[in-house]
Coordinates of C-alpha atoms and ligand atoms in Angstrom, one line a residue:
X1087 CA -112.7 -17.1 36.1
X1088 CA -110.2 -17.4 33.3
X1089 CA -109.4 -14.3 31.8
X1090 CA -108.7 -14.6 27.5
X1091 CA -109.6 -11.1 26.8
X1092 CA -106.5 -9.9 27.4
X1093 CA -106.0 -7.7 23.7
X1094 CA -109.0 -5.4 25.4
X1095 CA -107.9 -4.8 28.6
X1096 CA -105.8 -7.1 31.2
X1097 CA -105.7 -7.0 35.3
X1098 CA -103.5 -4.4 36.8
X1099 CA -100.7 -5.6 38.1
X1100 CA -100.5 -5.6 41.9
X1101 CA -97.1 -3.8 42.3
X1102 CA -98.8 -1.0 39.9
X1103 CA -101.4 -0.7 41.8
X1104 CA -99.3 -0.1 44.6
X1105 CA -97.9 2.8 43.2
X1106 CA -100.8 4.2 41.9
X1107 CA -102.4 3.9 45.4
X1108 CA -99.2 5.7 46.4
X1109 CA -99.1 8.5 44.8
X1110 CA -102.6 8.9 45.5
X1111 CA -103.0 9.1 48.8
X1112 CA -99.2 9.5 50.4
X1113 CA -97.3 11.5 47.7
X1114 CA -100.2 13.1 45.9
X1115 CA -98.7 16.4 45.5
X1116 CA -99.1 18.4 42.1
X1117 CA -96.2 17.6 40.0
X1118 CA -96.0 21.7 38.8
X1119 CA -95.9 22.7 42.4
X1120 CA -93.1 24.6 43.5
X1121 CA -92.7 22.9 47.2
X1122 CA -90.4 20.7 48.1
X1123 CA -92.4 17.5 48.4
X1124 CA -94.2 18.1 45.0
X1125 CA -90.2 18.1 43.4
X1126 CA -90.4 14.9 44.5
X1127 CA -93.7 13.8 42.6
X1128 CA -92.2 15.8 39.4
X1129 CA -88.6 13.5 39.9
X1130 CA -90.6 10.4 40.0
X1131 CA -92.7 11.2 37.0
X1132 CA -88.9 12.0 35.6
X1133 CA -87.7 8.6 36.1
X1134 CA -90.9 6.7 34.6
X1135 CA -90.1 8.6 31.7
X1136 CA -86.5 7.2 31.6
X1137 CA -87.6 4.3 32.3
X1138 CA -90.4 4.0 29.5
X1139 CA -87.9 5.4 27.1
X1140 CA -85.2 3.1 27.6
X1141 CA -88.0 0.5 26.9
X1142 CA -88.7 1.8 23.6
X1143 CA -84.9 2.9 22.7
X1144 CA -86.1 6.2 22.6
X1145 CA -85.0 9.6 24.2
X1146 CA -86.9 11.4 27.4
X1147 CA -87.4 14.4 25.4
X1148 CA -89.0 11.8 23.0
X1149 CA -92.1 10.6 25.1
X1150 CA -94.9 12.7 25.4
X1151 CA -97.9 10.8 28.2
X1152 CA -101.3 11.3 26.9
X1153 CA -104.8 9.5 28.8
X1154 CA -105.0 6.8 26.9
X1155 CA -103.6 5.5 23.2
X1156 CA -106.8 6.8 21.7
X1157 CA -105.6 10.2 22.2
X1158 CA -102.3 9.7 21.4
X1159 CA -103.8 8.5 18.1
X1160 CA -106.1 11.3 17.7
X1161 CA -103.1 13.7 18.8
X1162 CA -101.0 12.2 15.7
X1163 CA -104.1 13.1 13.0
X1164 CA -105.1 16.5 14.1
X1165 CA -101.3 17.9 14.9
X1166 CA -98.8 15.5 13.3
X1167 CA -100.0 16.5 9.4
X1168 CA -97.8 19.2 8.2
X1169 CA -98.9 19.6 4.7
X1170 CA -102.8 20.0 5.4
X1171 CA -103.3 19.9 1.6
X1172 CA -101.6 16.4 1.3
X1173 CA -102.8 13.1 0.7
X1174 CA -103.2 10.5 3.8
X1175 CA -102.7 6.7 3.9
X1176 CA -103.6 4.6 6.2
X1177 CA -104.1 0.3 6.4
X1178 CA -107.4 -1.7 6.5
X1179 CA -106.6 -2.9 9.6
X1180 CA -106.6 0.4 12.0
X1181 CA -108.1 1.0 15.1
X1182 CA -111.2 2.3 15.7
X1183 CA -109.6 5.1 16.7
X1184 CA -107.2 5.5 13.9
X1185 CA -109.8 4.4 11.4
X1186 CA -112.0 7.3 12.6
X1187 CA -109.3 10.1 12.9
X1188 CA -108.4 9.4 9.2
X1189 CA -112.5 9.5 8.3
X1190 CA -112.7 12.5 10.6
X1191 CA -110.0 14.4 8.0
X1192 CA -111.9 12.7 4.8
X1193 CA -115.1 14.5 5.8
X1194 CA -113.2 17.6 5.7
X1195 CA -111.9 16.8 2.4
X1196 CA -108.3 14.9 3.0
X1197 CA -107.7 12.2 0.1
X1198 CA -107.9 9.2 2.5
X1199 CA -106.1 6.0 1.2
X1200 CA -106.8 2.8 2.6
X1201 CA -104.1 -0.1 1.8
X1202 CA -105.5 -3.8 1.5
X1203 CA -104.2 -6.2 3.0
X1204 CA -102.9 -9.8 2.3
X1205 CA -104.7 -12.8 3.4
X1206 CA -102.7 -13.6 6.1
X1207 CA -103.7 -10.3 7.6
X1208 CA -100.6 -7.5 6.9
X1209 CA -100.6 -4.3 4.4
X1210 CA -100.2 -5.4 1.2
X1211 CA -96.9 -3.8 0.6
X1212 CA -96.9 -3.7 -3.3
X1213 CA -100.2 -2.3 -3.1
X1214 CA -99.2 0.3 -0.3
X1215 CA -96.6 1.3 -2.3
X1216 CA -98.8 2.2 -5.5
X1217 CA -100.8 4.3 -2.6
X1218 CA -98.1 6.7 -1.6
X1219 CA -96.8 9.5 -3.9
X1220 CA -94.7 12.6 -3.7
X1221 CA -98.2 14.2 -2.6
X1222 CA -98.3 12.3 0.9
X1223 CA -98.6 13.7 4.1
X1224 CA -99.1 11.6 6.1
X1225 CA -99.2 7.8 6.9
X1226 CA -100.4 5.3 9.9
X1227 CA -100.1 1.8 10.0
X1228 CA -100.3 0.1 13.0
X1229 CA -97.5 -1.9 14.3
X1230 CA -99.4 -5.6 15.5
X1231 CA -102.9 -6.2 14.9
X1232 CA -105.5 -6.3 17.7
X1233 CA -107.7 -8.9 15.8
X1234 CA -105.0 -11.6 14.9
X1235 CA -101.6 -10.3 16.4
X1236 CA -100.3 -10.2 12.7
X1237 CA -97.3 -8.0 12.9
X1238 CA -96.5 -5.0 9.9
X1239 CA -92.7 -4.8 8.7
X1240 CA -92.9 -1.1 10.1
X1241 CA -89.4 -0.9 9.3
X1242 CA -90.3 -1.5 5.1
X1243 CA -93.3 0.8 5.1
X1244 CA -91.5 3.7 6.4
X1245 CA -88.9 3.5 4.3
X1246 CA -91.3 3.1 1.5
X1247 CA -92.9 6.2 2.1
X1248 CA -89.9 8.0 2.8
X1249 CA -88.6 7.1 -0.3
X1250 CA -91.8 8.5 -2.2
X1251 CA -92.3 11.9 0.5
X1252 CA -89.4 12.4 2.3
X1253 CA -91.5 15.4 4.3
X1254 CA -94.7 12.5 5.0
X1255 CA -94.9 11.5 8.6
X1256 CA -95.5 8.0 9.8
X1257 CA -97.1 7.2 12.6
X1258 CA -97.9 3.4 13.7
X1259 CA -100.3 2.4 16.4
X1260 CA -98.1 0.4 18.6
X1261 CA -100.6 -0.6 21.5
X1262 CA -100.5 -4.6 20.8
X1263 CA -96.7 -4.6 19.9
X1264 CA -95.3 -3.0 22.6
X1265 CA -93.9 -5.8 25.5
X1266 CA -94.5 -8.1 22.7
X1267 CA -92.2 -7.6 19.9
X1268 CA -89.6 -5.8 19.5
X1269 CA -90.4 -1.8 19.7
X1270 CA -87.1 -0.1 19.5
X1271 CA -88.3 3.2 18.0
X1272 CA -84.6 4.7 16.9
X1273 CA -84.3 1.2 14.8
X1274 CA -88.0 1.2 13.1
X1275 CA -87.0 5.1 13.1
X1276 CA -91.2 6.3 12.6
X1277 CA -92.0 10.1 13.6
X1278 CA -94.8 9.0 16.0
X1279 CA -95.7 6.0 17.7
X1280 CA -99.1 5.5 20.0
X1281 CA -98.9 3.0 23.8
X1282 CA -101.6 2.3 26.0
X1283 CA -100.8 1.1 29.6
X1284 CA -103.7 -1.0 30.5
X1285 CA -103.0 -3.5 27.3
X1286 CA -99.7 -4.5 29.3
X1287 CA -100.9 -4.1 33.2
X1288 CA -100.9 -0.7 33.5
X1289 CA -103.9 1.4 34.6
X1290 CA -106.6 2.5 32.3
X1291 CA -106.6 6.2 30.9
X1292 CA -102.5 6.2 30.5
X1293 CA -101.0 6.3 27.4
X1294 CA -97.6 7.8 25.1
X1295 CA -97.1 9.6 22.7
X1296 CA -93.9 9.1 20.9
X1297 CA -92.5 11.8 19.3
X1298 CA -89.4 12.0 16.9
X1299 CA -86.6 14.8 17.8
X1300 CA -86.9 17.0 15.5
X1301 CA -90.7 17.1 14.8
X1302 CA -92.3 19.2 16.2
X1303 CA -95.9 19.0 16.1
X1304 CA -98.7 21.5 17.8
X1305 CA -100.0 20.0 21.4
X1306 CA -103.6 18.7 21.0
X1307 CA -104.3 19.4 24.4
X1308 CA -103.7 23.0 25.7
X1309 CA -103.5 24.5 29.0
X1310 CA -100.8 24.8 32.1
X1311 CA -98.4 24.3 30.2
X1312 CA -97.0 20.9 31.7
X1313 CA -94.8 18.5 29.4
X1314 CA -93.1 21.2 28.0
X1315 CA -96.0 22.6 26.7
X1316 CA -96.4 19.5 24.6
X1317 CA -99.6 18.2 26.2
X1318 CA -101.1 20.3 28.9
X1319 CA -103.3 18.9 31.9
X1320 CA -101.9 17.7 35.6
X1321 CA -100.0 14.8 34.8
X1322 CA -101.5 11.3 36.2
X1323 CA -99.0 10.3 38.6
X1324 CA -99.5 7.5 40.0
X1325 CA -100.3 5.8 36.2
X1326 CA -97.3 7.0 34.9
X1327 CA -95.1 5.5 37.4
X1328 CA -97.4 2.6 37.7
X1329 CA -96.6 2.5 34.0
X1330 CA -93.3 1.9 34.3
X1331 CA -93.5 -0.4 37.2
X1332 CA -95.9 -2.6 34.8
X1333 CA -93.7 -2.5 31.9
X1334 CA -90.6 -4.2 34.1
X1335 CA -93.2 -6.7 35.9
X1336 CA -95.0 -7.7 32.6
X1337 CA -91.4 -8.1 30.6
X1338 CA -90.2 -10.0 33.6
X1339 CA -93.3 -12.1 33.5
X1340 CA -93.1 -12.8 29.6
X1341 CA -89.7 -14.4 29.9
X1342 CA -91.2 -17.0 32.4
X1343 CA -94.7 -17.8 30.6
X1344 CA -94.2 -18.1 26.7
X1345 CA -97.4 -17.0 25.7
X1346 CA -96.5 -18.1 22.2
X1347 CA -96.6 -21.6 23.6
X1348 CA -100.0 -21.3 25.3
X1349 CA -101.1 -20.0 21.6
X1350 CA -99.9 -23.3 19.7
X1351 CA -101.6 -25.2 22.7
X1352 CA -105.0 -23.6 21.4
X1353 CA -104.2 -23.9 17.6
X1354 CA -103.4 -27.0 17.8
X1355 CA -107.0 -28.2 19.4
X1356 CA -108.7 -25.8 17.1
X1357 CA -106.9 -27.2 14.1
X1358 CA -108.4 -30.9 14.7
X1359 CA -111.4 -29.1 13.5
X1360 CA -111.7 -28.7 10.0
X1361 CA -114.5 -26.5 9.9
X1362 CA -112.4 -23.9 12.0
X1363 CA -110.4 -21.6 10.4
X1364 CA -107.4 -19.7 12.1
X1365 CA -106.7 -16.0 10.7
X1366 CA -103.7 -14.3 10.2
X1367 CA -101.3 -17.0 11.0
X1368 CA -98.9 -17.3 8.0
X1369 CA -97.3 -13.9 8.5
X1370 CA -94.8 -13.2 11.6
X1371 CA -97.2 -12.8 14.6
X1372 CA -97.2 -11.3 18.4
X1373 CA -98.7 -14.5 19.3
X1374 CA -100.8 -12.8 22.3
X1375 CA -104.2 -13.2 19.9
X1376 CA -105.2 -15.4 18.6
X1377 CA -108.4 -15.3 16.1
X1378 CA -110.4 -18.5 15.0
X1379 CA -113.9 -18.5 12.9
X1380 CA -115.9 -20.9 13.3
X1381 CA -117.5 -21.6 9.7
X1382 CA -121.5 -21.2 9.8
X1383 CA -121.7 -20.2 13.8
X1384 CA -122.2 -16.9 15.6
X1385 CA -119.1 -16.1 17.5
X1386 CA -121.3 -14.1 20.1
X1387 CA -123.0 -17.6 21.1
X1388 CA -120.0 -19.5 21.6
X1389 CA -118.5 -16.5 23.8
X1390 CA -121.7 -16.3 25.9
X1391 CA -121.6 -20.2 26.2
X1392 CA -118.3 -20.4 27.7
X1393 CA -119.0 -17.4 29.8
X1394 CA -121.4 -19.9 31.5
X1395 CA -118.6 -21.6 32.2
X1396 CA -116.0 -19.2 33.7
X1397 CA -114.4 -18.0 30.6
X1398 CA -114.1 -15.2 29.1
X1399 CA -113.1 -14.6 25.2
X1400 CA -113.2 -11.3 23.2
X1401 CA -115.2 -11.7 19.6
X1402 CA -112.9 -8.6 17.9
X1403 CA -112.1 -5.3 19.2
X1404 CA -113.9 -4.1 22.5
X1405 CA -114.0 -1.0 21.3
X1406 CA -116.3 -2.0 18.5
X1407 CA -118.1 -4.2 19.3
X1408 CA -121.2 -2.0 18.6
X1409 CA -119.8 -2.2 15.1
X1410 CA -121.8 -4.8 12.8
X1411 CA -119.4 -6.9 10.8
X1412 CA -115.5 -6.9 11.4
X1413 CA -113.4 -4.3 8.9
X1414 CA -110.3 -6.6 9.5
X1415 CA -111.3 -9.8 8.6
X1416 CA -113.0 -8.4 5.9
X1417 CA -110.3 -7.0 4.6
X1418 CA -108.6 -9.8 4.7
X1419 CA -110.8 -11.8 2.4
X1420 CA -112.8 -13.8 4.9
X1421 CA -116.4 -14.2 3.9
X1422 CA -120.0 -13.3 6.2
X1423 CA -120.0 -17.3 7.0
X1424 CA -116.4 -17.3 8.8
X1425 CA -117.0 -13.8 10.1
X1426 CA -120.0 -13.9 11.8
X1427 CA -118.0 -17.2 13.6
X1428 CA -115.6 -15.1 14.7
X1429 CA -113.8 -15.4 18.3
X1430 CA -110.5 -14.2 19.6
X1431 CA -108.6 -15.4 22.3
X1432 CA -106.1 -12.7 23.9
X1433 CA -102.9 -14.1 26.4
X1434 CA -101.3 -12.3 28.6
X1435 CA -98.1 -13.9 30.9
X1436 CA -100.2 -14.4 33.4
X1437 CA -101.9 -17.5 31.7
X1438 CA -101.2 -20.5 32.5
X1439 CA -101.2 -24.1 30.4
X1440 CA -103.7 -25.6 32.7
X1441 CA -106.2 -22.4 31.8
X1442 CA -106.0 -22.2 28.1
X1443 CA -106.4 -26.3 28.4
X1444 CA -109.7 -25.7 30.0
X1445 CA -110.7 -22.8 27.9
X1446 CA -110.2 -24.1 24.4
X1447 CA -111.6 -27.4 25.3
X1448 CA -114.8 -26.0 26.5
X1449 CA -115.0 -23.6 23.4
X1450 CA -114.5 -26.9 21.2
X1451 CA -117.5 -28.7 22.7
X1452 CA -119.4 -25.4 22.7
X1453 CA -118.8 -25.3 19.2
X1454 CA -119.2 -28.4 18.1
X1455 CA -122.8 -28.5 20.7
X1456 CA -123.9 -25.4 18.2
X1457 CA -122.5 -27.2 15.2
X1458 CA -125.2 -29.7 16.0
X1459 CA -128.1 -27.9 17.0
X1460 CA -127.9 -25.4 13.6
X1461 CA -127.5 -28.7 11.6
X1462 CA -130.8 -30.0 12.9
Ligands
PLP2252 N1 -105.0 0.9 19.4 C1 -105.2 -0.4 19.5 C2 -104.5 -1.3 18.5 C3 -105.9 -0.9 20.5 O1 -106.1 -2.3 20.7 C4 -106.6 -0.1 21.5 C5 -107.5 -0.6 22.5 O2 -108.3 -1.4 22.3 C6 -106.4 1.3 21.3 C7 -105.6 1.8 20.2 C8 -107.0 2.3 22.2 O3 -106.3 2.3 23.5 P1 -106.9 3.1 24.7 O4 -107.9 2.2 25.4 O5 -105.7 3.4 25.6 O6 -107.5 4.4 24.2

């Protein structure tokens, strides 16, 4: 089977899973636990953290672990707004899972501004600007898109909006950025920032929750007590040091397979046709997605053709795929025809040449084998 879903979930790494399995059934002590063998559970959570900060070029005291990225994300919009009577801005091209925290708040009255975006698939920034006033509370745009890899300038929008509301917080959604562009958190210098460990060969149901000295927002999730008080619950072990194992296996990985490379293999086979169109390619890009519409065909059919085959492509975000039409690419200007002919193809390291060879050249003739039959 080859595997180019990799923007919705990829395989655990096996050295993770090794020290999830650990911690599971050898060292399974609870971390809050005053015995001697539990200190050492509560030391090895300790140096994850290090770890997973000094990935991000944050502090310990800075990293909050949540269950998953959706919760740090939903953590950030019920506990990171300060002034509840302030305005809230987010981008047309949030997660489901931002997307609905800020419609969660609109329901309850919130001003909820959504920036456009261009056409090649990043917030608008002109028109962000006009969007944020001395009124603003809060702000989320996320860091690298999960439909077309297109990457923010996190750096410009938060200085934008600190500019306008010095007292706004900014959170970005940093799940398809992390391992794949540059994350250093004191540099982009946002209050909050959202990980998931299972995007980057972690477990699923592990994720972060950065949080900015200084701020100090409410926990979410209350209880015990552990994390400071910050997020209660028994920590999950085993994926948070299987977290950090990931991180230095994946990184390590990524300097030996350029994904990047494996994507211009694909673009340029796609490109020879020219009723294909590639989205969100002109502006600075992860490169780990990679999002082609097929004019006039049903992305759905092409994926379940080539699932026939062995291989497996995403159509947009798995967490929506219950959703009818696609916010993103809608956003960015494409119309029903190229939408509907939507596919994405996600890389991980793990690729190889020989794979995404195969893949795209059996999406090509499925393509072009639909092509023929809706033409009659
Ligand atoms: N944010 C983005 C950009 C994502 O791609 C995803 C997963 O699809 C999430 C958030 C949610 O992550 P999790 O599955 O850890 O809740």
């Amino acid at each position: 089977m080859i595997y180019l879903d990799n923007a919705a979930t990829t395989k655990t790494i096996d050295s993770a899973a090794q020290k999830m399995l650990y911690y599971a059934c050898q060292d399974y002590y609870n971390p809050s636990a005053g015995y001697a063998p539990a200190l050492e559970v509560k030391k090895a959570i300790d140096s994850a953290k290090k770890y997973v900060a000094s990935a991000l070029n944050a502090d310990e005291s800075e990293i909050i672990f949540t269950s998953c990225a959706t919760e740090s994300n939903n953590t950030a919009f019920e506990c990171g707004i300060k002034n509840k009577k302030g305005n809230v801005v987010i981008s047309a091209m949030e997660h489901a899972s931002v997307y609905e925290s800020a419609m969660r708040l609109k329901s309850k009255g919130t001003d909820v501004r959504i920036a456009p975006l261009t056409k090649s698939g990043t917030v608008d920034i002109e028109k962000f600007r006009s969007l944020v006033d001395n009124n603003t509370a809060f702000v989320s745009v996320i860091h690298a898109s999960n439909e077309t890899g297109a990457i923010n300038d996190i750096k410009t929008l938060r200085n934008i909006v600190k500019q306008i509301s010095p007292n706004a917080v900014f959170h970005s959604d940093g799940v398809q950025a992390f391992c794949k562009t540059s994350t250093d958190l004191h540099n982009l210098d946002v209050d909050l920032y959202s990980i998931s460990a299972h995007k980057i060969g972690g477990f699923k149901g592990v994720g972060i929750l950065y949080v900015k000295k200084g701020l100090n927002i409410p926990a979410f999730i209350v209880g015990g007590g552990q994390q400071d008080s910050r997020r209660s619950g028994t920590e999950n072990v085993g994926g948070i040091v299987s977290l950090a194992e990931a991180i230095k296996e994946y990184k390590l990985a990524a300097t030996e397979t350029k994904v990047s490379e494996l994507r211009d293999y694909a673009i340029n086979q796609f490109r020879t046709l020219d009723w294909a169109k590639i989205n969100g390619l002109e502006s600075a890009n992860t490169g780990y997605v990679l999002s082609v519409s097929f004019q006039g065909l049903r992305g759905e059919v092409i994926a379940h053709m080539v699932e026939e085959k062995g291989i497996i492509i995403g159509l947009g975000s798995a967490c929506s795929t219950h959703v009818k039409t696609n916010r993103v690419l809608a956003a960015m200007g494409l119309n029903k025809s190229f939408i509907d002919g939507s596919i994405r193809i996600s890389f991980s390291p793990y690729n190889t040449l020989a794979e995404v060879e195969f893949a795209t050249k059996e999406i090509i003739e499925a393509a072009k084998r639909l092509r023929e039959v809706m033409n009659g």
